[in-house]
Every structure is written in C-alpha cells, then in structure tokens.
JSON list of C-alpha atoms and ligand atoms in Angstrom, two decimals:
[
{"chain": "J", "resi": 1, "resn": "MET", "atom": "CA", "xyz": [-6.54, 8.58, 100.73]},
{"chain": "J", "resi": 2, "resn": "ASP", "atom": "CA", "xyz": [-7.45, 6.47, 98.41]},
{"chain": "J", "resi": 3, "resn": "ILE", "atom": "CA", "xyz": [-5.05, 4.07, 97.16]},
{"chain": "J", "resi": 4, "resn": "VAL", "atom": "CA", "xyz": [-4.69, 1.54, 94.50]},
{"chain": "J", "resi": 5, "resn": "LEU", "atom": "CA", "xyz": [-1.68, -0.45, 93.02]},
{"chain": "J", "resi": 6, "resn": "TYR", "atom": "CA", "xyz": [-2.53, -1.95, 89.82]},
{"chain": "J", "resi": 7, "resn": "TYR", "atom": "CA", "xyz": [0.31, -4.82, 89.99]},
{"chain": "J", "resi": 8, "resn": "ALA", "atom": "CA", "xyz": [1.26, -7.72, 88.40]},
{"chain": "J", "resi": 9, "resn": "PRO", "atom": "CA", "xyz": [3.32, -10.64, 89.35]},
{"chain": "J", "resi": 10, "resn": "ILE", "atom": "CA", "xyz": [6.82, -11.27, 89.41]},
{"chain": "J", "resi": 11, "resn": "THR", "atom": "CA", "xyz": [6.58, -7.50, 87.35]},
{"chain": "J", "resi": 12, "resn": "CYS", "atom": "CA", "xyz": [8.50, -4.47, 88.75]},
{"chain": "J", "resi": 13, "resn": "ALA", "atom": "CA", "xyz": [5.00, -3.76, 90.44]},
{"chain": "J", "resi": 14, "resn": "LEU", "atom": "CA", "xyz": [7.22, -5.11, 93.17]},
{"chain": "J", "resi": 15, "resn": "ALA", "atom": "CA", "xyz": [9.24, -2.52, 93.99]},
{"chain": "J", "resi": 16, "resn": "PRO", "atom": "CA", "xyz": [5.96, 0.00, 94.72]},
{"chain": "J", "resi": 17, "resn": "TYR", "atom": "CA", "xyz": [4.20, -3.01, 96.42]},
{"chain": "J", "resi": 18, "resn": "ILE", "atom": "CA", "xyz": [6.80, -3.32, 99.24]},
{"chain": "J", "resi": 19, "resn": "THR", "atom": "CA", "xyz": [7.26, 0.29, 99.50]},
{"chain": "J", "resi": 20, "resn": "LEU", "atom": "CA", "xyz": [3.54, 1.34, 100.34]},
{"chain": "J", "resi": 21, "resn": "THR", "atom": "CA", "xyz": [4.09, -1.76, 102.42]},
{"chain": "J", "resi": 22, "resn": "GLU", "atom": "CA", "xyz": [7.13, -0.11, 104.24]},
{"chain": "J", "resi": 23, "resn": "ALA", "atom": "CA", "xyz": [5.31, 2.98, 104.29]},
{"chain": "J", "resi": 24, "resn": "GLY", "atom": "CA", "xyz": [2.47, 0.81, 106.60]},
{"chain": "J", "resi": 25, "resn": "ALA", "atom": "CA", "xyz": [0.08, 2.40, 103.66]},
{"chain": "J", "resi": 26, "resn": "LYS", "atom": "CA", "xyz": [-3.51, 0.71, 103.75]},
{"chain": "J", "resi": 27, "resn": "PHE", "atom": "CA", "xyz": [-3.66, 0.83, 99.20]},
{"chain": "J", "resi": 28, "resn": "GLU", "atom": "CA", "xyz": [-5.76, -1.81, 97.50]},
{"chain": "J", "resi": 29, "resn": "ILE", "atom": "CA", "xyz": [-4.60, -3.97, 95.10]},
{"chain": "J", "resi": 30, "resn": "ARG", "atom": "CA", "xyz": [-5.53, -4.75, 91.87]},
{"chain": "J", "resi": 31, "resn": "PRO", "atom": "CA", "xyz": [-3.31, -7.86, 89.91]},
{"chain": "J", "resi": 32, "resn": "LEU", "atom": "CA", "xyz": [-3.51, -7.91, 86.14]},
{"chain": "J", "resi": 33, "resn": "ASN", "atom": "CA", "xyz": [-3.00, -11.04, 84.49]},
{"chain": "J", "resi": 34, "resn": "LEU", "atom": "CA", "xyz": [-0.30, -10.39, 81.89]},
{"chain": "J", "resi": 35, "resn": "ARG", "atom": "CA", "xyz": [-0.43, -13.86, 80.46]},
{"chain": "J", "resi": 36, "resn": "LYS", "atom": "CA", "xyz": [-4.21, -13.50, 79.74]},
{"chain": "J", "resi": 37, "resn": "GLY", "atom": "CA", "xyz": [-4.34, -9.83, 78.44]},
{"chain": "J", "resi": 38, "resn": "ALA", "atom": "CA", "xyz": [-5.49, -7.13, 80.50]},
{"chain": "J", "resi": 39, "resn": "HIS", "atom": "CA", "xyz": [-3.16, -4.94, 80.70]},
{"chain": "J", "resi": 40, "resn": "THR", "atom": "CA", "xyz": [-3.92, -4.73, 76.96]},
{"chain": "J", "resi": 41, "resn": "SER", "atom": "CA", "xyz": [-7.70, -4.73, 77.75]},
{"chain": "J", "resi": 42, "resn": "PRO", "atom": "CA", "xyz": [-10.27, -1.41, 76.71]},
{"chain": "J", "resi": 43, "resn": "GLU", "atom": "CA", "xyz": [-10.60, -0.62, 80.42]},
{"chain": "J", "resi": 44, "resn": "TYR", "atom": "CA", "xyz": [-6.67, -0.30, 81.52]},
{"chain": "J", "resi": 45, "resn": "LEU", "atom": "CA", "xyz": [-5.71, 1.15, 77.85]},
{"chain": "J", "resi": 46, "resn": "LYS", "atom": "CA", "xyz": [-7.91, 4.17, 79.68]},
{"chain": "J", "resi": 47, "resn": "ILE", "atom": "CA", "xyz": [-5.66, 3.77, 83.01]},
{"chain": "J", "resi": 48, "resn": "ASN", "atom": "CA", "xyz": [-2.74, 3.13, 81.32]},
{"chain": "J", "resi": 49, "resn": "PRO", "atom": "CA", "xyz": [-2.55, 3.68, 77.44]},
{"chain": "J", "resi": 50, "resn": "LYS", "atom": "CA", "xyz": [1.63, 2.32, 78.18]},
{"chain": "J", "resi": 51, "resn": "HIS", "atom": "CA", "xyz": [-0.85, -1.34, 78.62]},
{"chain": "J", "resi": 52, "resn": "LYS", "atom": "CA", "xyz": [2.37, -1.13, 81.79]},
{"chain": "J", "resi": 53, "resn": "VAL", "atom": "CA", "xyz": [2.49, -2.23, 85.19]},
{"chain": "J", "resi": 54, "resn": "PRO", "atom": "CA", "xyz": [3.28, -0.30, 88.32]},
{"chain": "J", "resi": 55, "resn": "VAL", "atom": "CA", "xyz": [-0.05, 2.29, 88.20]},
{"chain": "J", "resi": 56, "resn": "LEU", "atom": "CA", "xyz": [-1.00, 3.53, 91.19]},
{"chain": "J", "resi": 57, "resn": "ILE", "atom": "CA", "xyz": [-4.43, 5.50, 90.97]},
{"chain": "J", "resi": 58, "resn": "VAL", "atom": "CA", "xyz": [-4.70, 8.52, 94.57]},
{"chain": "J", "resi": 59, "resn": "ASP", "atom": "CA", "xyz": [-8.31, 9.80, 95.21]},
{"chain": "J", "resi": 60, "resn": "GLY", "atom": "CA", "xyz": [-9.41, 8.86, 91.42]},
{"chain": "J", "resi": 61, "resn": "LYS", "atom": "CA", "xyz": [-5.59, 10.60, 89.55]},
{"chain": "J", "resi": 62, "resn": "ILE", "atom": "CA", "xyz": [-3.64, 8.22, 87.67]},
{"chain": "J", "resi": 63, "resn": "LEU", "atom": "CA", "xyz": [0.56, 8.43, 87.94]},
{"chain": "J", "resi": 64, "resn": "SER", "atom": "CA", "xyz": [2.53, 5.90, 85.76]},
{"chain": "J", "resi": 65, "resn": "GLU", "atom": "CA", "xyz": [6.43, 4.76, 86.50]},
{"chain": "J", "resi": 66, "resn": "SER", "atom": "CA", "xyz": [8.10, 3.34, 88.58]},
{"chain": "J", "resi": 67, "resn": "VAL", "atom": "CA", "xyz": [10.59, 6.66, 90.18]},
{"chain": "J", "resi": 68, "resn": "ALA", "atom": "CA", "xyz": [7.25, 8.60, 89.73]},
{"chain": "J", "resi": 69, "resn": "ILE", "atom": "CA", "xyz": [4.75, 6.51, 91.92]},
{"chain": "J", "resi": 70, "resn": "GLN", "atom": "CA", "xyz": [7.82, 5.64, 94.50]},
{"chain": "J", "resi": 71, "resn": "THR", "atom": "CA", "xyz": [9.32, 8.83, 95.37]},
{"chain": "J", "resi": 72, "resn": "TRP", "atom": "CA", "xyz": [5.31, 10.03, 95.63]},
{"chain": "J", "resi": 73, "resn": "ILE", "atom": "CA", "xyz": [4.93, 7.00, 98.15]},
{"chain": "J", "resi": 74, "resn": "ALA", "atom": "CA", "xyz": [8.19, 7.92, 99.82]},
{"chain": "J", "resi": 75, "resn": "ARG", "atom": "CA", "xyz": [7.01, 11.71, 100.36]},
{"chain": "J", "resi": 76, "resn": "SER", "atom": "CA", "xyz": [3.24, 10.83, 100.99]},
{"chain": "J", "resi": 77, "resn": "PHE", "atom": "CA", "xyz": [4.26, 8.49, 104.43]},
{"chain": "J", "resi": 78, "resn": "PRO", "atom": "CA", "xyz": [7.06, 10.41, 104.90]},
{"chain": "J", "resi": 79, "resn": "GLN", "atom": "CA", "xyz": [7.64, 9.65, 108.77]},
{"chain": "J", "resi": 80, "resn": "ALA", "atom": "CA", "xyz": [8.87, 6.50, 106.98]},
{"chain": "J", "resi": 81, "resn": "LYS", "atom": "CA", "xyz": [11.57, 6.86, 105.85]},
{"chain": "J", "resi": 82, "resn": "LEU", "atom": "CA", "xyz": [11.87, 5.78, 101.62]},
{"chain": "J", "resi": 83, "resn": "LEU", "atom": "CA", "xyz": [13.88, 9.03, 101.15]},
{"chain": "J", "resi": 84, "resn": "PRO", "atom": "CA", "xyz": [17.26, 10.48, 102.22]},
{"chain": "J", "resi": 85, "resn": "ALA", "atom": "CA", "xyz": [15.51, 13.39, 104.48]},
{"chain": "J", "resi": 86, "resn": "ASP", "atom": "CA", "xyz": [18.72, 15.65, 103.38]},
{"chain": "J", "resi": 87, "resn": "PRO", "atom": "CA", "xyz": [18.16, 17.28, 99.56]},
{"chain": "J", "resi": 88, "resn": "TRP", "atom": "CA", "xyz": [21.29, 16.25, 97.35]},
{"chain": "J", "resi": 89, "resn": "GLN", "atom": "CA", "xyz": [20.91, 12.30, 98.69]},
{"chain": "J", "resi": 90, "resn": "GLU", "atom": "CA", "xyz": [17.18, 12.14, 98.12]},
{"chain": "J", "resi": 91, "resn": "LEU", "atom": "CA", "xyz": [18.39, 13.23, 94.67]},
{"chain": "J", "resi": 92, "resn": "GLN", "atom": "CA", "xyz": [20.43, 10.20, 94.40]},
{"chain": "J", "resi": 93, "resn": "ALA", "atom": "CA", "xyz": [18.33, 8.03, 95.64]},
{"chain": "J", "resi": 94, "resn": "ILE", "atom": "CA", "xyz": [15.74, 8.90, 92.96]},
{"chain": "J", "resi": 95, "resn": "SER", "atom": "CA", "xyz": [19.39, 8.88, 90.61]},
{"chain": "J", "resi": 96, "resn": "LEU", "atom": "CA", "xyz": [19.66, 5.09, 91.43]},
{"chain": "J", "resi": 97, "resn": "MET", "atom": "CA", "xyz": [15.80, 4.65, 90.78]},
{"chain": "J", "resi": 98, "resn": "SER", "atom": "CA", "xyz": [15.93, 5.85, 87.43]},
{"chain": "J", "resi": 99, "resn": "TRP", "atom": "CA", "xyz": [19.07, 3.68, 87.28]},
{"chain": "J", "resi": 100, "resn": "CYS", "atom": "CA", "xyz": [16.47, 0.15, 87.71]},
{"chain": "J", "resi": 101, "resn": "SER", "atom": "CA", "xyz": [13.54, 2.16, 85.27]},
{"chain": "J", "resi": 102, "resn": "GLY", "atom": "CA", "xyz": [15.62, 3.51, 82.36]},
{"chain": "J", "resi": 103, "resn": "GLY", "atom": "CA", "xyz": [19.34, 1.78, 82.58]},
{"chain": "J", "resi": 104, "resn": "ILE", "atom": "CA", "xyz": [19.16, -1.97, 84.59]},
{"chain": "J", "resi": 105, "resn": "HIS", "atom": "CA", "xyz": [15.40, -2.80, 83.54]},
{"chain": "J", "resi": 106, "resn": "PRO", "atom": "CA", "xyz": [15.78, -2.53, 79.82]},
{"chain": "J", "resi": 107, "resn": "PHE", "atom": "CA", "xyz": [18.67, -4.93, 79.65]},
{"chain": "J", "resi": 108, "resn": "LEU", "atom": "CA", "xyz": [15.65, -7.16, 81.49]},
{"chain": "J", "resi": 109, "resn": "ALA", "atom": "CA", "xyz": [13.22, -6.92, 79.14]},
{"chain": "J", "resi": 110, "resn": "ARG", "atom": "CA", "xyz": [15.32, -8.07, 76.29]},
{"chain": "J", "resi": 111, "resn": "ILE", "atom": "CA", "xyz": [15.92, -11.25, 78.27]},
{"chain": "J", "resi": 112, "resn": "ASN", "atom": "CA", "xyz": [12.17, -12.04, 78.79]},
{"chain": "J", "resi": 113, "resn": "SER", "atom": "CA", "xyz": [11.24, -10.78, 75.29]},
{"chain": "J", "resi": 114, "resn": "PRO", "atom": "CA", "xyz": [14.35, -11.05, 72.37]},
{"chain": "J", "resi": 115, "resn": "PRO", "atom": "CA", "xyz": [11.61, -10.46, 69.54]},
{"chain": "J", "resi": 116, "resn": "LYS", "atom": "CA", "xyz": [10.46, -7.32, 70.47]},
{"chain": "J", "resi": 117, "resn": "VAL", "atom": "CA", "xyz": [13.85, -5.27, 70.17]},
{"chain": "J", "resi": 118, "resn": "CYS", "atom": "CA", "xyz": [14.79, -7.53, 67.00]},
{"chain": "J", "resi": 119, "resn": "ASP", "atom": "CA", "xyz": [12.27, -9.93, 64.75]},
{"chain": "J", "resi": 120, "resn": "VAL", "atom": "CA", "xyz": [15.08, -11.07, 62.54]},
{"chain": "J", "resi": 121, "resn": "PRO", "atom": "CA", "xyz": [15.15, -14.45, 62.67]},
{"chain": "J", "resi": 122, "resn": "GLY", "atom": "CA", "xyz": [18.10, -17.47, 64.63]},
{"chain": "J", "resi": 123, "resn": "THR", "atom": "CA", "xyz": [19.47, -13.86, 66.54]},
{"chain": "J", "resi": 124, "resn": "GLU", "atom": "CA", "xyz": [16.74, -14.53, 69.84]},
{"chain": "J", "resi": 125, "resn": "ASN", "atom": "CA", "xyz": [20.12, -15.43, 71.56]},
{"chain": "J", "resi": 126, "resn": "SER", "atom": "CA", "xyz": [22.25, -13.43, 71.25]},
{"chain": "J", "resi": 127, "resn": "VAL", "atom": "CA", "xyz": [20.01, -11.08, 72.19]},
{"chain": "J", "resi": 128, "resn": "LYS", "atom": "CA", "xyz": [20.13, -12.47, 75.17]},
{"chain": "J", "resi": 129, "resn": "LYS", "atom": "CA", "xyz": [23.86, -12.74, 75.12]},
{"chain": "J", "resi": 130, "resn": "LEU", "atom": "CA", "xyz": [24.23, -8.70, 74.63]},
{"chain": "J", "resi": 131, "resn": "ALA", "atom": "CA", "xyz": [21.40, -8.17, 77.06]},
{"chain": "J", "resi": 132, "resn": "THR", "atom": "CA", "xyz": [23.52, -10.19, 80.39]},
{"chain": "J", "resi": 133, "resn": "GLU", "atom": "CA", "xyz": [26.69, -9.38, 79.13]},
{"chain": "J", "resi": 134, "resn": "ASN", "atom": "CA", "xyz": [25.16, -5.80, 79.73]},
{"chain": "J", "resi": 135, "resn": "LEU", "atom": "CA", "xyz": [24.02, -6.76, 83.15]},
{"chain": "J", "resi": 136, "resn": "MET", "atom": "CA", "xyz": [27.51, -8.01, 84.69]},
{"chain": "J", "resi": 137, "resn": "GLU", "atom": "CA", "xyz": [28.37, -4.99, 83.97]},
{"chain": "J", "resi": 138, "resn": "LEU", "atom": "CA", "xyz": [25.37, -3.15, 85.90]},
{"chain": "J", "resi": 139, "resn": "PHE", "atom": "CA", "xyz": [25.49, -5.08, 87.94]},
{"chain": "J", "resi": 140, "resn": "LYS", "atom": "CA", "xyz": [29.24, -5.05, 89.04]},
{"chain": "J", "resi": 141, "resn": "ILE", "atom": "CA", "xyz": [28.62, -1.04, 88.93]},
{"chain": "J", "resi": 142, "resn": "THR", "atom": "CA", "xyz": [26.22, -2.20, 91.17]},
{"chain": "J", "resi": 143, "resn": "ASP", "atom": "CA", "xyz": [28.18, -4.09, 93.39]},
{"chain": "J", "resi": 144, "resn": "ASP", "atom": "CA", "xyz": [30.07, -1.24, 93.61]},
{"chain": "J", "resi": 145, "resn": "ILE", "atom": "CA", "xyz": [27.60, 0.89, 95.02]},
{"chain": "J", "resi": 146, "resn": "LEU", "atom": "CA", "xyz": [26.94, -1.16, 97.75]},
{"chain": "J", "resi": 147, "resn": "ALA", "atom": "CA", "xyz": [30.54, -2.26, 99.21]},
{"chain": "J", "resi": 148, "resn": "GLY", "atom": "CA", "xyz": [30.27, -2.26, 102.81]},
{"chain": "J", "resi": 149, "resn": "ARG", "atom": "CA", "xyz": [27.15, -0.75, 102.55]},
{"chain": "J", "resi": 150, "resn": "GLU", "atom": "CA", "xyz": [23.66, -3.08, 103.99]},
{"chain": "J", "resi": 151, "resn": "PHE", "atom": "CA", "xyz": [21.44, -0.38, 102.26]},
{"chain": "J", "resi": 152, "resn": "PHE", "atom": "CA", "xyz": [21.80, 2.21, 99.27]},
{"chain": "J", "resi": 153, "resn": "PHE", "atom": "CA", "xyz": [22.04, 4.55, 102.26]},
{"chain": "J", "resi": 154, "resn": "ASP", "atom": "CA", "xyz": [21.96, 4.40, 105.35]},
{"chain": "J", "resi": 155, "resn": "HIS", "atom": "CA", "xyz": [18.67, 2.49, 106.43]},
{"chain": "J", "resi": 156, "resn": "PHE", "atom": "CA", "xyz": [16.66, 0.79, 103.80]},
{"chain": "J", "resi": 157, "resn": "THR", "atom": "CA", "xyz": [14.87, 3.48, 101.09]},
{"chain": "J", "resi": 158, "resn": "ALA", "atom": "CA", "xyz": [12.97, 3.08, 98.22]},
{"chain": "J", "resi": 159, "resn": "PRO", "atom": "CA", "xyz": [15.96, 1.87, 95.80]},
{"chain": "J", "resi": 160, "resn": "ASP", "atom": "CA", "xyz": [16.70, -0.78, 98.07]},
{"chain": "J", "resi": 161, "resn": "ALA", "atom": "CA", "xyz": [13.21, -1.74, 96.86]},
{"chain": "J", "resi": 162, "resn": "HIS", "atom": "CA", "xyz": [13.49, -1.23, 93.56]},
{"chain": "J", "resi": 163, "resn": "PHE", "atom": "CA", "xyz": [16.97, -2.44, 92.90]},
{"chain": "J", "resi": 164, "resn": "PHE", "atom": "CA", "xyz": [15.66, -5.79, 94.97]},
{"chain": "J", "resi": 165, "resn": "TRP", "atom": "CA", "xyz": [13.71, -6.45, 92.32]},
{"chain": "J", "resi": 166, "resn": "CYS", "atom": "CA", "xyz": [15.97, -5.80, 89.47]},
{"chain": "J", "resi": 167, "resn": "GLN", "atom": "CA", "xyz": [18.34, -8.44, 90.82]},
{"chain": "J", "resi": 168, "resn": "ARG", "atom": "CA", "xyz": [15.05, -11.11, 91.39]},
{"chain": "J", "resi": 169, "resn": "ARG", "atom": "CA", "xyz": [14.38, -10.56, 87.42]},
{"chain": "J", "resi": 170, "resn": "ALA", "atom": "CA", "xyz": [17.76, -11.03, 86.98]},
{"chain": "J", "resi": 171, "resn": "ARG", "atom": "CA", "xyz": [17.89, -13.36, 88.88]},
{"chain": "J", "resi": 172, "resn": "GLN", "atom": "CA", "xyz": [14.33, -15.75, 87.30]},
{"chain": "J", "resi": 173, "resn": "PHE", "atom": "CA", "xyz": [16.61, -15.44, 84.40]},
{"chain": "J", "resi": 174, "resn": "GLU", "atom": "CA", "xyz": [19.45, -17.59, 85.21]},
{"chain": "J", "resi": 175, "resn": "ILE", "atom": "CA", "xyz": [21.95, -14.33, 85.59]},
{"chain": "J", "resi": 176, "resn": "ASP", "atom": "CA", "xyz": [25.18, -15.52, 87.50]},
{"chain": "J", "resi": 177, "resn": "MET", "atom": "CA", "xyz": [25.33, -13.26, 90.30]},
{"chain": "J", "resi": 178, "resn": "SER", "atom": "CA", "xyz": [27.82, -15.12, 92.41]},
{"chain": "J", "resi": 179, "resn": "GLY", "atom": "CA", "xyz": [30.63, -13.20, 91.37]},
{"chain": "J", "resi": 180, "resn": "PHE", "atom": "CA", "xyz": [28.37, -9.81, 92.82]},
{"chain": "J", "resi": 181, "resn": "ARG", "atom": "CA", "xyz": [28.42, -10.60, 96.17]},
{"chain": "J", "resi": 182, "resn": "ASN", "atom": "CA", "xyz": [28.14, -7.34, 97.75]},
{"chain": "J", "resi": 183, "resn": "CYS", "atom": "CA", "xyz": [24.57, -7.29, 95.98]},
{"chain": "J", "resi": 184, "resn": "VAL", "atom": "CA", "xyz": [23.36, -11.08, 96.62]},
{"chain": "J", "resi": 185, "resn": "ALA", "atom": "CA", "xyz": [23.75, -9.92, 100.52]},
{"chain": "J", "resi": 186, "resn": "HIS", "atom": "CA", "xyz": [22.03, -6.75, 99.74]},
{"chain": "J", "resi": 187, "resn": "PHE", "atom": "CA", "xyz": [19.62, -9.60, 97.77]},
{"chain": "J", "resi": 188, "resn": "ASP", "atom": "CA", "xyz": [19.40, -11.64, 101.74]},
{"chain": "J", "resi": 189, "resn": "ARG", "atom": "CA", "xyz": [18.82, -8.84, 103.31]},
{"chain": "J", "resi": 190, "resn": "ILE", "atom": "CA", "xyz": [15.40, -6.96, 101.73]},
{"chain": "J", "resi": 191, "resn": "THR", "atom": "CA", "xyz": [14.66, -10.69, 102.07]},
{"chain": "J", "resi": 192, "resn": "GLN", "atom": "CA", "xyz": [14.00, -11.07, 105.30]},
{"chain": "J", "resi": 193, "resn": "ARG", "atom": "CA", "xyz": [11.88, -8.35, 105.48]},
{"chain": "J", "resi": 194, "resn": "PRO", "atom": "CA", "xyz": [8.38, -8.44, 106.16]},
{"chain": "J", "resi": 195, "resn": "SER", "atom": "CA", "xyz": [6.57, -6.18, 103.57]},
{"chain": "J", "resi": 196, "resn": "VAL", "atom": "CA", "xyz": [9.48, -8.62, 101.19]},
{"chain": "J", "resi": 197, "resn": "GLN", "atom": "CA", "xyz": [7.71, -11.56, 102.86]},
{"chain": "J", "resi": 198, "resn": "ASN", "atom": "CA", "xyz": [4.38, -10.88, 102.51]},
{"chain": "J", "resi": 199, "resn": "LEU", "atom": "CA", "xyz": [4.73, -9.99, 99.16]},
{"chain": "J", "resi": 200, "resn": "LEU", "atom": "CA", "xyz": [6.48, -13.40, 97.80]},
{"chain": "J", "resi": 201, "resn": "ALA", "atom": "CA", "xyz": [3.04, -14.32, 99.83]},
{"chain": "J", "resi": 202, "resn": "PHE", "atom": "CA", "xyz": [0.70, -11.77, 97.91]},
{"chain": "J", "resi": 203, "resn": "GLU", "atom": "CA", "xyz": [2.01, -13.49, 94.84]},
{"chain": "J", "resi": 204, "resn": "LYS", "atom": "CA", "xyz": [1.78, -16.99, 95.35]},
{"chain": "J", "resi": 205, "resn": "SER", "atom": "CA", "xyz": [-2.08, -16.25, 96.33]},
{"chain": "J", "resi": 206, "resn": "VAL", "atom": "CA", "xyz": [-1.84, -14.46, 93.42]},
{"chain": "J", "resi": 207, "resn": "GLN", "atom": "CA", "xyz": [-0.45, -17.09, 91.14]},
{"chain": "J", "resi": 208, "resn": "SER", "atom": "CA", "xyz": [-2.38, -19.69, 92.54]},
{"chain": "J", "resi": 209, "resn": "GLU", "atom": "CA", "xyz": [-5.97, -17.84, 91.74]},
{"chain": "J", "resi": 210, "resn": "PHE", "atom": "CA", "xyz": [-4.28, -17.02, 87.86]},
{"chain": "J", "resi": 211, "resn": "ALA", "atom": "CA", "xyz": [-3.77, -20.50, 87.71]},
{"chain": "J", "resi": 212, "resn": "LYS", "atom": "CA", "xyz": [-6.74, -21.71, 88.44]},
{"chain": "J", "resi": 213, "resn": "ALA", "atom": "CA", "xyz": [-8.36, -19.92, 86.40]},
{"chain": "J", "resi": 214, "resn": "ALA", "atom": "CA", "xyz": [-6.33, -20.68, 83.53]},
{"chain": "X", "resi": 301, "resn": "GSH", "atom": "N1", "xyz": [9.28, 2.04, 83.25]},
{"chain": "X", "resi": 301, "resn": "GSH", "atom": "C1", "xyz": [8.26, 1.77, 83.77]},
{"chain": "X", "resi": 301, "resn": "GSH", "atom": "C2", "xyz": [8.41, 0.34, 82.75]},
{"chain": "X", "resi": 301, "resn": "GSH", "atom": "C3", "xyz": [7.23, -0.97, 83.33]},
{"chain": "X", "resi": 301, "resn": "GSH", "atom": "C4", "xyz": [6.98, -2.41, 82.53]},
{"chain": "X", "resi": 301, "resn": "GSH", "atom": "O1", "xyz": [7.87, -1.76, 81.57]},
{"chain": "X", "resi": 301, "resn": "GSH", "atom": "N2", "xyz": [6.00, -3.04, 83.13]},
{"chain": "X", "resi": 301, "resn": "GSH", "atom": "C5", "xyz": [6.00, -3.92, 82.74]},
{"chain": "X", "resi": 301, "resn": "GSH", "atom": "C6", "xyz": [6.37, -5.38, 84.03]},
{"chain": "X", "resi": 301, "resn": "GSH", "atom": "S1", "xyz": [8.24, -5.55, 84.17]},
{"chain": "X", "resi": 301, "resn": "GSH", "atom": "C7", "xyz": [4.49, -3.79, 81.93]},
{"chain": "X", "resi": 301, "resn": "GSH", "atom": "O2", "xyz": [3.61, -3.82, 82.48]},
{"chain": "X", "resi": 301, "resn": "GSH", "atom": "N3", "xyz": [5.12, -4.65, 80.52]},
{"chain": "X", "resi": 301, "resn": "GSH", "atom": "C8", "xyz": [3.61, -5.14, 79.91]},
{"chain": "X", "resi": 301, "resn": "GSH", "atom": "C9", "xyz": [3.79, -4.66, 78.80]},
{"chain": "X", "resi": 301, "resn": "GSH", "atom": "O3", "xyz": [4.95, -4.11, 77.93]},
{"chain": "X", "resi": 301, "resn": "GSH", "atom": "O4", "xyz": [3.07, -4.80, 77.91]},
{"chain": "X", "resi": 301, "resn": "GSH", "atom": "C10", "xyz": [8.16, 1.67, 84.71]},
{"chain": "X", "resi": 301, "resn": "GSH", "atom": "O5", "xyz": [9.29, 2.04, 85.43]},
{"chain": "X", "resi": 301, "resn": "GSH", "atom": "O6", "xyz": [6.99, 1.90, 85.74]}
]
C-alpha cells in the first residue's frame, strides 16, 4: 500500500501523523509551507480544492477530512487497535473525533485568524475573547470525560491523538488550561509517547527547512 500524508507543521495534520506512526504504517510525508501559500497552489488545489491539510493519498486515491483519515488509518491497521473493537464504542470514538474537528477546531481557527469570521474593524479581540470563552466550555466538557481515565477509552486510540492536537493548539494561543487537570494530565501523557516525540522532532526539522527557504 502506498500512503502519502500531506502535512504542515502546527496544523491538525499532526493527528494523522501520530495515528499513522502508532499504526506502524510506512508512509511518505509531503510537508506544505502554508506561509508560502503551498496549499493554494494550482497543483495542491487539484488534490484538495478546500486548500487544507491533512490529505491522505492511498494508492492514488485522495481522502480529505481528519475524521475520515483517522478512521481509515484505524480500520486499515486493526492490529494497532486505534479504534475500540466494540461497534458502539467505535462510534463513540468517531463522535469524539468529529467533536474535535467540528466542535473545538473552528474556535481555534477563529483565534488564529479573526478576520476570516468578522472583518468589522476593531472586533479582532472580541472574536478571540468569544472563541476563548467557548473553548473553555468545551475543555471543561472534555475534562469531565477524561476524569479518572488515562485515555478516552481503555487504551490509546485515534481520538487521543486528535484531542492532543486541539489542546496543543490552544496552548500555543496561550489559553490557560491549568483549570482542566484531566486535560493537562492527558496532554502530558500523550506527549510522552514515542509517536509524539517522533512527530515533534519531525516538525522541528520541517520548520527549520522552511526557515532556511524563507
Ligand atoms: N475539517 C478539516 C479542517 C482542516 C483544516 O482546517 N486545516 C487547516 C490547518 S489546521 C488548514 O489547512 N488551513 C489552511 C486553509 O484554510 O487555507 C479537517 O478536520 O481535516
């Protein structure tokens, strides 16, 4: 199987990178320099007209959207148990990832680029403040889900990688996570995993390549 992951540092493409690594998959990574607009090049728009990462290409077939990609990885490498075996629990895992992607991520995106959702002059801080307030509610819900648990299920699964990215991005925006002890413990635990250490080293190397090319 020929697997290619289109990826960019910092972005939610970190989640499938971690999941592919946990799966023991052999995959090629094609890093995109978003700052240089690589995601809006005519070549990339042919691959993903939504101009977003991640994209997975499997034997020439294109798959976009993190939840679908994460689910494909888990189903294609069943021995890695990246989704729960029980069908209802599997759906709960997909529900969690959909929430990361469709519930949490949009508020992170607003903080990243307020003018994309409101171009009224002088509203940038207000957009960020409202997004942060929403995130605090969402992280409280996640904190309750994680109470007394090491992972979302009884072992590491794809939603753990997905939520790791959400929390990492929030921290990069200096959102105070200290009130969410279970989220903090989850973040520290996931960060220790060899797959994540591998990812962080890779991210650094890509960032320094991009800096040289700037
Ligand atoms: N719903 C998509 C969202 C992907 C997404 O927003 N990716 C961002 C990076 S975190 C991106 O590529 N942004 C570039 C752009 O919007 O032009 C998913 O979950 O895969």
